[in-house]
């Protein structure tokens, strides 16, 4: 894992946006794996700004989101389809027909999960997958105990996740307890993975992901198996790491190596 420790959330968003910018400049028809939640919002704002400035082009890109609440259709303000339209897709030059979010209103959700996997495969696989991390170590809605080779499927949300996400729902609004989520195996199949985490409340989850054992008890620890996983955190989210200074040293050396390679 490449562990990048930055000062604050704004720097994390910019670093993440740089990775997506480079990806789209190298391959305009990239398949982007996207995420919802509070963390990616600043990154999406940065991408919108760069798109409006003509620095990045989404017209040939396609996207696959990690997850969706089961029981909400895309017009529901708490659905992840609605979130993605509002936070990103409505503001960039992407063809909406090429944006994919698991269908929360599918009549047969089991078949819908298989179809989602088939669509990702037909698109050539995800080039770069954006992730956040839950306080319990989840990625997507792969809660603790999720199989480390799991595929897109229906998952039950933990009480901790339901409580964490209750802030987005009004008191009288139905909050789903089930989701459709890409599996951990689906996520590990992405060619590159970028996980963003900011704030003190993520520090223990980040530590378990980076320094803990590979275990279904912390689904994000599966990223230890990925050959190109970049973990981008601010100082608060990094604050529980034992070897923080070592990671900063590696990253400084890595930057020197990249500068040398670029000079060849
Ligand atoms: P958050 O969610 O960005 O809202 O903290 C992250 C996640 O649950 O994956």
Coordinates of C-alpha atoms and ligand atoms in Angstrom, one line a residue:
X1 CA 0.0 0.0 0.0
X2 CA 1.1 3.5 -0.7
X3 CA 0.3 5.6 2.4
X4 CA 0.1 9.3 1.8
X5 CA -0.2 11.5 4.8
X6 CA -1.3 15.1 4.2
X7 CA -2.1 18.1 6.4
X8 CA -5.8 18.4 6.1
X9 CA -9.0 17.4 4.2
X10 CA -8.5 19.9 1.5
X11 CA -5.1 18.5 0.6
X12 CA -6.5 15.0 0.6
X13 CA -9.2 16.1 -1.8
X14 CA -6.7 17.8 -4.1
X15 CA -4.4 14.7 -4.0
X16 CA -7.3 12.5 -4.9
X17 CA -8.4 14.8 -7.7
X18 CA -4.8 14.8 -9.1
X19 CA -4.9 11.0 -9.4
X20 CA -8.2 11.1 -11.2
X21 CA -7.0 13.9 -13.5
X22 CA -3.9 11.9 -14.4
X23 CA -6.0 8.9 -15.1
X24 CA -8.4 10.7 -17.4
X25 CA -5.6 12.5 -19.2
X26 CA -3.9 9.1 -19.9
X27 CA -7.1 7.3 -20.9
X28 CA -10.2 9.4 -21.8
X29 CA -12.4 6.4 -21.8
X30 CA -11.5 5.4 -18.3
X31 CA -13.9 3.3 -16.2
X32 CA -14.1 5.1 -12.8
X33 CA -15.3 3.5 -9.6
X34 CA -17.0 6.1 -7.4
X35 CA -18.1 6.4 -3.8
X36 CA -20.6 8.4 -1.8
X37 CA -20.4 9.7 1.8
X38 CA -19.1 13.0 3.2
X39 CA -15.4 12.3 2.4
X40 CA -15.5 12.3 -1.5
X41 CA -17.5 15.6 -1.7
X42 CA -14.5 17.9 -1.6
X43 CA -12.8 15.7 -4.3
X44 CA -15.9 15.9 -6.5
X45 CA -16.0 19.7 -6.1
X46 CA -12.3 19.8 -7.2
X47 CA -13.1 17.6 -10.3
X48 CA -16.1 19.9 -11.2
X49 CA -13.8 23.0 -11.0
X50 CA -11.2 21.3 -13.2
X51 CA -13.8 20.1 -15.7
X52 CA -15.3 23.6 -16.0
X53 CA -11.7 25.0 -16.5
X54 CA -11.2 22.5 -19.3
X55 CA -8.5 20.6 -17.5
X56 CA -10.3 17.2 -17.5
X57 CA -12.8 15.7 -19.8
X58 CA -15.4 13.1 -18.8
X59 CA -17.2 12.8 -22.2
X60 CA -15.7 9.4 -22.9
X61 CA -15.5 8.1 -19.3
X62 CA -17.9 5.7 -17.6
X63 CA -18.6 5.2 -13.9
X64 CA -19.7 2.5 -11.5
X65 CA -20.7 3.4 -8.0
X66 CA -19.9 1.1 -5.1
X67 CA -23.3 0.8 -3.5
X68 CA -27.0 1.8 -3.1
X69 CA -29.7 1.5 -0.5
X70 CA -32.1 -1.3 -1.3
X71 CA -35.6 0.1 -1.4
X72 CA -34.8 3.6 -2.6
X73 CA -35.2 4.6 -6.3
X74 CA -32.9 7.1 -7.9
X75 CA -35.3 10.0 -7.4
X76 CA -35.2 9.6 -3.6
X77 CA -33.1 12.4 -2.1
X78 CA -31.3 9.9 0.2
X79 CA -30.5 7.5 -2.7
X80 CA -26.9 7.3 -3.8
X81 CA -28.0 7.8 -7.4
X82 CA -29.5 11.2 -6.4
X83 CA -26.4 12.0 -4.4
X84 CA -24.1 11.3 -7.4
X85 CA -26.3 13.4 -9.7
X86 CA -26.3 16.3 -7.3
X87 CA -22.6 16.2 -6.2
X88 CA -21.0 15.3 -9.5
X89 CA -22.8 14.1 -12.6
X90 CA -25.1 17.2 -13.1
X91 CA -22.0 19.5 -13.1
X92 CA -19.6 17.7 -15.5
X93 CA -19.6 16.8 -19.1
X94 CA -20.4 13.1 -18.6
X95 CA -22.9 11.1 -20.5
X96 CA -25.4 10.0 -17.8
X97 CA -26.1 6.8 -19.7
X98 CA -22.6 5.8 -18.9
X99 CA -23.0 6.4 -15.1
X100 CA -24.0 3.3 -13.2
X101 CA -25.3 3.0 -9.6
X102 CA -26.7 -0.3 -8.4
X103 CA -30.5 -0.3 -8.8
X104 CA -32.0 0.1 -5.3
X105 CA -35.5 -0.4 -6.8
X106 CA -34.7 -3.6 -8.6
X107 CA -37.6 -6.1 -8.6
X108 CA -35.1 -8.9 -8.2
X109 CA -32.1 -7.6 -6.4
X110 CA -30.2 -10.9 -6.6
X111 CA -30.4 -10.8 -10.4
X112 CA -29.6 -7.1 -10.4
X113 CA -26.3 -7.8 -8.5
X114 CA -25.3 -10.4 -11.2
X115 CA -26.2 -7.9 -13.9
X116 CA -24.1 -5.2 -12.2
X117 CA -21.1 -7.4 -12.2
X118 CA -21.6 -8.3 -15.9
X119 CA -21.8 -4.6 -16.8
X120 CA -18.5 -3.9 -15.0
X121 CA -16.9 -6.8 -16.9
X122 CA -18.4 -5.7 -20.2
X123 CA -16.9 -2.2 -19.7
X124 CA -13.5 -3.8 -19.3
X125 CA -13.3 -3.6 -15.5
X126 CA -12.7 -0.6 -13.2
X127 CA -9.5 1.3 -13.9
X128 CA -9.5 3.3 -10.7
X129 CA -11.8 2.8 -7.7
X130 CA -12.4 5.5 -5.2
X131 CA -13.2 4.4 -1.6
X132 CA -14.0 5.9 1.8
X133 CA -13.8 3.9 5.0
X134 CA -16.4 3.4 7.7
X135 CA -15.5 3.8 11.3
X136 CA -16.0 0.0 11.5
X137 CA -13.6 -0.6 8.6
X138 CA -16.2 -1.1 6.0
X139 CA -15.6 -0.3 2.3
X140 CA -18.6 0.1 0.2
X141 CA -21.3 -1.5 2.3
X142 CA -19.1 -4.5 3.0
X143 CA -19.5 -4.6 6.7
X144 CA -17.3 -6.6 9.1
X145 CA -17.6 -10.3 8.4
X146 CA -17.9 -9.7 4.7
X147 CA -16.2 -12.4 2.6
X148 CA -12.8 -11.2 1.3
X149 CA -13.6 -12.5 -2.2
X150 CA -17.2 -11.4 -2.2
X151 CA -18.9 -10.1 -5.3
X152 CA -21.8 -7.6 -5.8
X153 CA -24.6 -8.7 -3.5
X154 CA -27.3 -7.7 -1.0
X155 CA -25.8 -6.8 2.3
X156 CA -27.4 -6.1 5.7
X157 CA -26.1 -2.9 7.3
X158 CA -24.7 -2.9 10.8
X159 CA -26.4 -0.8 13.5
X160 CA -23.2 1.3 13.6
X161 CA -23.5 2.2 9.9
X162 CA -27.2 2.9 10.2
X163 CA -26.5 5.2 13.1
X164 CA -23.6 6.9 11.3
X165 CA -25.8 7.5 8.2
X166 CA -28.9 8.5 10.2
X167 CA -27.7 12.2 10.0
X168 CA -28.7 12.2 6.3
X169 CA -32.4 11.1 7.0
X170 CA -35.1 13.2 8.6
X171 CA -36.9 11.6 11.6
X172 CA -40.0 10.6 9.6
X173 CA -38.0 9.3 6.6
X174 CA -37.6 5.5 6.0
X175 CA -33.9 4.5 6.4
X176 CA -33.1 1.3 4.7
X177 CA -31.3 -1.5 6.5
X178 CA -30.3 -3.3 3.4
X179 CA -28.0 -2.4 0.5
X180 CA -26.6 -3.6 -2.8
X181 CA -22.8 -3.3 -2.7
X182 CA -19.9 -4.3 -4.9
X183 CA -18.1 -7.1 -3.0
X184 CA -14.6 -6.9 -1.7
X185 CA -13.5 -9.2 -4.5
X186 CA -15.1 -6.8 -7.0
X187 CA -13.2 -3.9 -5.4
X188 CA -9.9 -5.8 -5.4
X189 CA -10.3 -6.4 -9.2
X190 CA -10.0 -2.7 -9.9
X191 CA -6.7 -1.9 -11.5
X192 CA -6.0 0.9 -9.0
X193 CA -7.7 1.7 -5.7
X194 CA -7.7 5.1 -3.9
X195 CA -9.0 5.3 -0.4
X196 CA -9.5 8.7 1.3
X197 CA -10.0 9.1 5.0
X198 CA -10.1 12.3 7.0
X199 CA -10.8 13.2 10.6
X200 CA -10.0 11.7 14.1
X201 CA -13.1 9.5 14.0
X202 CA -11.4 7.4 11.2
X203 CA -8.1 7.0 13.0
X204 CA -8.7 3.6 14.5
X205 CA -10.2 2.2 11.3
X206 CA -7.2 3.5 9.3
X207 CA -4.8 1.8 11.8
X208 CA -6.7 -1.5 11.5
X209 CA -6.6 -1.3 7.7
X210 CA -2.9 -0.5 7.5
X211 CA -1.3 -2.1 10.5
X212 CA -3.8 -4.7 11.6
X213 CA -4.1 -8.3 10.4
X214 CA -5.8 -9.1 7.1
X215 CA -9.2 -10.0 8.4
X216 CA -12.9 -9.9 7.5
X217 CA -13.4 -8.1 10.8
X218 CA -11.9 -5.1 9.1
X219 CA -13.0 -5.3 5.4
X220 CA -10.6 -2.5 4.4
X221 CA -7.6 -4.6 5.5
X222 CA -8.3 -6.6 2.2
X223 CA -6.6 -3.7 0.5
X224 CA -3.3 -5.1 1.8
X225 CA -3.7 -7.7 -1.0
X226 CA -4.0 -5.1 -3.7
X227 CA -1.0 -4.4 -5.9
X228 CA -1.8 -0.7 -6.4
X229 CA -3.7 0.7 -3.4
X230 CA -3.1 4.3 -2.4
X231 CA -4.3 5.3 1.0
X232 CA -4.6 9.1 1.3
X233 CA -5.2 10.4 4.8
X234 CA -5.0 13.7 6.7
X235 CA -3.0 14.0 9.9
X236 CA -6.1 13.4 12.1
X237 CA -7.0 10.1 10.3
X238 CA -3.3 9.1 10.5
X239 CA -3.0 9.9 14.2
X240 CA -3.3 6.3 15.6
X241 CA -0.7 4.8 13.2
X242 CA 2.3 3.3 15.0
X243 CA 4.8 3.9 12.1
X244 CA 3.6 7.3 10.9
X245 CA 7.2 8.7 10.5
X246 CA 8.2 5.6 8.5
X247 CA 5.3 6.1 6.1
X248 CA 6.2 9.7 5.6
X249 CA 9.8 8.7 4.9
X250 CA 8.7 6.1 2.3
X251 CA 6.6 8.7 0.6
X252 CA 9.4 11.2 0.4
X253 CA 11.7 8.6 -1.1
X254 CA 8.9 7.6 -3.5
X255 CA 8.5 11.2 -4.7
X256 CA 12.3 11.4 -5.3
X257 CA 12.1 8.2 -7.4
X258 CA 9.1 9.5 -9.4
X259 CA 11.0 12.8 -10.1
X260 CA 14.0 10.8 -11.3
X261 CA 11.9 8.5 -13.5
X262 CA 10.2 11.6 -15.0
X263 CA 13.6 13.1 -15.8
X264 CA 14.8 10.1 -17.8
Ligands
LIG1 P1 -18.1 9.1 5.2 O1 -18.4 7.6 4.9 O2 -17.2 9.6 4.0 O3 -19.4 9.8 5.2 O4 -17.4 9.1 6.5 C1 -17.4 6.7 4.5 C2 -17.9 5.3 4.4 O5 -18.8 4.9 5.2 O6 -17.4 4.6 3.5

